[in-house]
Amino acid sequence: IMRTVVGDNSNNLQEVFSQALKRSNMIITTGGLGPTTDDLTKETVCTLLGKELKINEGALNSLREFFKRRGINMPEIVIKQAYVPKGATVLPNPEGSAPGIMLEHQGVIVVMLPGPPNELHAIFEGSVRPYLAQRENKGQVTYAKIFKLTGISESAVQERLAEVGGQGNPGLAYIAKPGEVHVRISAKAPKVDQARAMVNELAERVRNRLAGYIFGTNDEVLEETVGDLLIEKGVTVGVAESCTGGLITQRLTNVAGSSRYLKGGIVAYDDATKQKLLGMLPESLDLYGAVSKECAILMAEGICRVTGAQLGLAVTGNAGPSGGCPVKPVGLTYIALAAPDGTCCREFQFPGQRWGIRWGAANAGLNMIRLYLLAQ
């Protein structure tokens, strides 16, 4: 598998596509199927392959229906999207206007998909995946599982997995992201069931070594996992944020139905706001400072009082890039969770730049809720 990113430039597109034709049995392009002048993928590929573009009546009718359902007159410019290479298969787009396209050229399967993720996924799952599933398998298949972790560094993950194997087939790969580490386990075999069994066997050993840090697998999102647990346990939460600036509350509210468990959130960025909205005493802030265990605990308990939530999550820290000192360096963060049976607080030192520190802190806070609920 090889991925290449190329801009909206016809010459560059032709060069990359020509290289892919020499080394690949299947080429999937994403993006460049829209109606504007910088959408060049379809035209460039057809020029390179010597394919004629012709209007497809089925695609044109789908376009008309798309705009009719929305009560909008179809702009003339979008008719460009109904032009399809001669002999190609049109892949319906249930989420947008640009159809996908699939064709075969000298034994190479070419699939062109639109760029917007919701449209790309819908076409792939609805048309491409079923097509690939029914094809006779002429080689090996690859099966993979991804574990998503937070609260641990990439190097620490590798140390914990040093003796589990994964240097061959099946194999392990590590992907560091802001505030997260992904562990990808993959295997190749003649049949998917064989590859899946190989992955699952290694995945069990990986899970045993990293259980406390894993918050999800594959496409799972931490805020959705936490939301499901809050609903399952019948628990509500309030969030008090300083250095994360509302990021945790935003992520929770990205999930449909979050009003069932989220009571509210307060961004108490400066000391006066912490005092006014969360009831913190000036002498506490003077004594301990805003970036402290004591401040985080008082914020967590304060958000419970203000919102009436059963759980109160609070984050305070230094996201940088300035303001650090030897005692309280950039990345130092305190996260507290107030619950009916007491309040706990953890100290973290997040690496990276401002965005990575904030995202890591949000992940760690959400994970504290997850681990607490799992223990109940």
Coordinates of N, CA and C in Angstrom, one line a residue, residues 197-310:
A197 N -7.6 -14.2 12.6 CA -7.2 -15.0 13.7 C -5.8 -14.7 14.2
M198 N -4.9 -14.4 13.2 CA -3.5 -14.0 13.5 C -3.5 -12.7 14.3
V199 N -4.3 -11.7 13.8 CA -4.4 -10.4 14.4 C -4.9 -10.5 15.8
N200 N -6.0 -11.3 16.0 CA -6.7 -11.4 17.3 C -5.8 -12.0 18.3
E201 N -5.0 -13.0 17.9 CA -4.1 -13.7 18.9 C -3.1 -12.7 19.4
L202 N -2.5 -11.9 18.5 CA -1.5 -10.9 19.0 C -2.2 -9.8 19.7
A203 N -3.4 -9.4 19.3 CA -4.1 -8.3 19.9 C -4.4 -8.6 21.4
E204 N -4.6 -9.8 21.7 CA -4.9 -10.2 23.1 C -3.7 -10.0 23.9
R205 N -2.5 -10.3 23.4 CA -1.3 -10.0 24.2 C -1.0 -8.6 24.4
V206 N -1.3 -7.8 23.3 CA -1.1 -6.3 23.3 C -2.1 -5.7 24.4
R207 N -3.4 -6.2 24.3 CA -4.4 -5.6 25.2 C -4.0 -5.9 26.7
N208 N -3.4 -7.1 27.0 CA -3.1 -7.4 28.4 C -2.0 -6.5 28.9
R209 N -1.1 -6.0 28.0 CA 0.0 -5.2 28.4 C -0.4 -3.7 28.5
L210 N -1.5 -3.3 27.8 CA -1.8 -1.9 27.7 C -3.2 -1.6 28.2
A211 N -3.8 -2.5 28.9 CA -5.3 -2.4 29.2 C -5.7 -1.1 29.7
G212 N -4.9 -0.5 30.7 CA -5.4 0.7 31.3 C -5.3 2.0 30.5
Y213 N -4.6 1.9 29.3 CA -4.4 3.0 28.4 C -5.3 3.0 27.2
I214 N -5.9 1.8 26.9 CA -6.7 1.7 25.7 C -8.1 2.3 25.9
F215 N -8.4 3.2 25.0 CA -9.8 3.8 25.2 C -10.7 3.4 24.0
G216 N -10.1 2.8 23.0 CA -11.0 2.5 21.8 C -10.2 1.7 20.8
T217 N -11.0 1.1 19.9 CA -10.3 0.4 18.7 C -10.9 0.9 17.4
N218 N -10.1 0.9 16.4 CA -10.5 1.2 15.0 C -11.1 2.6 14.9
D219 N -12.4 2.7 14.6 CA -13.0 4.0 14.4 C -13.7 4.6 15.7
E220 N -13.5 3.9 16.8 CA -14.2 4.4 18.0 C -13.5 5.7 18.5
V221 N -14.4 6.6 19.0 CA -13.9 7.9 19.4 C -14.1 8.0 21.0
L222 N -13.2 8.6 21.7 CA -13.2 8.6 23.1 C -14.4 9.2 23.7
E223 N -14.8 10.3 23.1 CA -16.0 11.0 23.7 C -17.3 10.2 23.5
E224 N -17.4 9.4 22.4 CA -18.5 8.5 22.2 C -18.5 7.4 23.2
T225 N -17.3 6.8 23.5 CA -17.2 5.8 24.5 C -17.6 6.2 25.8
V226 N -17.1 7.4 26.2 CA -17.5 8.0 27.5 C -19.0 8.3 27.6
G227 N -19.5 8.8 26.5 CA -21.0 9.1 26.5 C -21.8 7.9 26.7
D228 N -21.4 6.8 26.0 CA -22.1 5.5 26.1 C -22.1 5.0 27.6
L229 N -20.9 5.1 28.2 CA -20.8 4.7 29.6 C -21.6 5.5 30.6
L230 N -21.6 6.8 30.3 CA -22.4 7.7 31.2 C -23.9 7.4 31.1
I231 N -24.4 7.1 29.9 CA -25.8 6.7 29.7 C -26.0 5.3 30.4
E232 N -25.1 4.4 30.1 CA -25.3 3.0 30.7 C -25.3 3.1 32.2
K233 N -24.5 3.9 32.9 CA -24.5 4.0 34.3 C -25.5 5.0 34.9
G234 N -26.1 5.8 34.0 CA -27.1 6.8 34.5 C -26.4 7.9 35.3
V235 N -25.2 8.4 34.8 CA -24.5 9.4 35.6 C -24.4 10.7 34.7
T236 N -24.4 11.8 35.4 CA -24.2 13.1 34.8 C -22.8 13.7 35.1
V237 N -22.4 14.6 34.2 CA -21.1 15.2 34.4 C -21.1 16.7 34.1
G238 N -20.3 17.4 34.8 CA -20.0 18.8 34.5 C -18.5 19.0 34.3
V239 N -18.1 20.0 33.5 CA -16.7 20.2 33.2 C -16.3 21.6 33.5
A240 N -15.2 21.7 34.2 CA -14.5 23.0 34.4 C -13.2 23.0 33.8
E241 N -13.0 23.9 32.8 CA -11.7 23.9 32.0 C -11.0 25.2 32.1
S242 N -9.7 25.1 32.2 CA -8.8 26.3 32.1 C -8.0 26.2 30.8
C243 N -6.9 25.4 30.8 CA -6.0 25.4 29.7 C -6.6 24.7 28.5
T244 N -7.6 23.9 28.6 CA -8.2 23.2 27.5 C -9.2 24.1 26.8
G245 N -9.6 25.2 27.4 CA -10.4 26.2 26.8 C -11.8 25.8 26.2
G246 N -12.4 24.8 26.9 CA -13.7 24.3 26.4 C -13.6 23.1 25.4
L247 N -12.4 22.6 25.2 CA -12.2 21.5 24.3 C -13.0 20.2 24.7
I248 N -12.9 20.0 26.0 CA -13.6 18.7 26.5 C -15.1 18.9 26.3
T249 N -15.6 20.0 26.7 CA -17.1 20.2 26.5 C -17.5 20.2 25.1
Q250 N -16.7 20.7 24.2 CA -17.0 20.7 22.8 C -17.0 19.2 22.3
R251 N -16.0 18.5 22.7 CA -16.0 17.1 22.2 C -17.2 16.3 22.7
L252 N -17.6 16.5 24.0 CA -18.7 15.8 24.5 C -20.0 16.2 23.8
T253 N -20.1 17.5 23.4 CA -21.3 17.9 22.8 C -21.3 17.6 21.3
N254 N -20.2 17.2 20.7 CA -20.2 16.7 19.4 C -21.0 15.4 19.2
V255 N -21.2 14.7 20.3 CA -21.9 13.4 20.2 C -23.4 13.7 20.4
A256 N -24.2 13.2 19.5 CA -25.7 13.4 19.5 C -26.2 12.7 20.8
G257 N -27.1 13.4 21.5 CA -27.7 12.9 22.7 C -26.9 13.2 24.0
S258 N -25.9 14.0 23.9 CA -25.0 14.3 25.0 C -25.8 15.1 26.1
S259 N -27.0 15.7 25.8 CA -27.8 16.4 26.8 C -28.3 15.4 27.9
R260 N -28.2 14.1 27.6 CA -28.7 13.1 28.6 C -27.7 13.0 29.7
Y261 N -26.4 13.4 29.6 CA -25.5 13.3 30.6 C -24.6 14.5 30.9
L262 N -24.5 15.4 30.0 CA -23.7 16.6 30.2 C -24.6 17.7 30.8
K263 N -24.2 18.1 32.1 CA -25.0 19.2 32.7 C -24.5 20.6 32.3
G264 N -23.2 20.7 32.0 CA -22.8 22.0 31.5 C -21.3 22.1 31.7
G265 N -20.7 23.2 31.1 CA -19.3 23.4 31.2 C -18.9 24.8 31.4
I266 N -17.9 25.1 32.1 CA -17.4 26.5 32.4 C -15.9 26.6 32.0
V267 N -15.6 27.6 31.2 CA -14.2 27.9 30.8 C -13.8 29.0 31.8
A268 N -13.1 28.6 32.8 CA -12.6 29.5 33.8 C -11.1 29.8 33.6
Y269 N -10.9 30.7 32.6 CA -9.5 30.8 32.2 C -8.6 31.7 33.1
D270 N -9.2 32.7 33.7 CA -8.4 33.5 34.6 C -8.9 33.3 36.0
D271 N -8.1 33.8 37.0 CA -8.4 33.5 38.4 C -9.7 34.2 38.8
A272 N -10.0 35.4 38.3 CA -11.2 36.0 38.8 C -12.5 35.2 38.4
T273 N -12.4 34.6 37.2 CA -13.5 33.7 36.8 C -13.6 32.5 37.6
K274 N -12.5 31.9 38.0 CA -12.5 30.7 38.9 C -13.2 31.1 40.2
Q275 N -12.9 32.3 40.7 CA -13.5 32.7 42.0 C -15.0 33.0 41.8
K276 N -15.4 33.7 40.7 CA -16.8 34.1 40.5 C -17.7 33.0 40.2
L277 N -17.3 32.1 39.3 CA -18.2 31.1 38.8 C -18.0 29.7 39.5
L278 N -16.9 29.5 40.0 CA -16.6 28.2 40.7 C -16.5 28.3 42.2
G279 N -16.6 29.5 42.7 CA -16.6 29.7 44.1 C -15.2 29.5 44.8
M280 N -14.2 29.6 44.1 CA -12.8 29.4 44.7 C -12.4 30.6 45.5
L281 N -11.8 30.4 46.6 CA -11.3 31.5 47.4 C -10.0 32.1 46.9
P282 N -9.9 33.5 47.0 CA -8.7 34.1 46.5 C -7.4 33.6 47.2
E283 N -7.6 33.3 48.6 CA -6.4 32.8 49.3 C -5.9 31.5 48.8
S284 N -6.8 30.6 48.3 CA -6.4 29.3 47.8 C -5.6 29.5 46.5
L285 N -6.0 30.4 45.7 CA -5.2 30.6 44.4 C -3.9 31.3 44.8
D286 N -3.9 32.2 45.7 CA -2.6 32.9 46.1 C -1.7 31.8 46.7
L287 N -2.2 30.9 47.5 CA -1.3 29.9 48.2 C -0.8 28.8 47.2
Y288 N -1.6 28.3 46.4 CA -1.2 27.2 45.5 C -1.0 27.5 44.1
G289 N -1.6 28.6 43.6 CA -1.5 28.9 42.2 C -2.5 28.2 41.3
A290 N -2.7 28.8 40.1 CA -3.8 28.2 39.3 C -3.4 26.9 38.7
V291 N -2.1 26.6 38.5 CA -1.6 25.3 38.0 C -1.2 24.5 39.2
S292 N -2.1 23.8 39.8 CA -1.8 23.1 41.0 C -2.9 22.0 41.2
K293 N -2.5 21.0 42.0 CA -3.4 19.9 42.3 C -4.6 20.5 43.1
E294 N -4.3 21.4 44.0 CA -5.4 21.9 44.9 C -6.4 22.7 44.1
C295 N -5.9 23.5 43.1 CA -6.8 24.3 42.2 C -7.7 23.3 41.4
A296 N -7.1 22.3 40.8 CA -7.9 21.3 40.0 C -9.0 20.7 40.9
I297 N -8.7 20.3 42.1 CA -9.7 19.7 43.0 C -10.8 20.7 43.3
L298 N -10.5 21.9 43.6 CA -11.5 22.9 43.9 C -12.4 23.2 42.7
M299 N -11.8 23.2 41.5 CA -12.5 23.4 40.3 C -13.5 22.3 40.1
A300 N -13.0 21.0 40.3 CA -13.9 19.9 40.0 C -15.1 19.9 41.0
E301 N -14.8 20.2 42.3 CA -15.9 20.2 43.3 C -16.8 21.4 43.0
G302 N -16.2 22.5 42.5 CA -17.0 23.6 42.3 C -18.0 23.4 41.1
I303 N -17.6 22.7 40.0 CA -18.5 22.5 38.9 C -19.6 21.6 39.3
C304 N -19.4 20.7 40.3 CA -20.5 19.8 40.8 C -21.5 20.7 41.5
R305 N -21.0 21.6 42.3 CA -22.0 22.5 43.0 C -22.8 23.3 42.1
V306 N -22.1 23.9 41.1 CA -22.8 24.8 40.2 C -23.8 24.1 39.3
T307 N -23.5 22.9 38.8 CA -24.3 22.3 37.8 C -25.2 21.2 38.4
G308 N -24.9 20.7 39.6 CA -25.6 19.6 40.1 C -25.2 18.3 39.5
A309 N -24.1 18.2 38.8 CA -23.7 17.0 38.2 C -23.1 16.0 39.2
Q310 N -23.2 14.7 39.0 CA -22.7 13.7 39.9 C -21.2 13.6 39.8

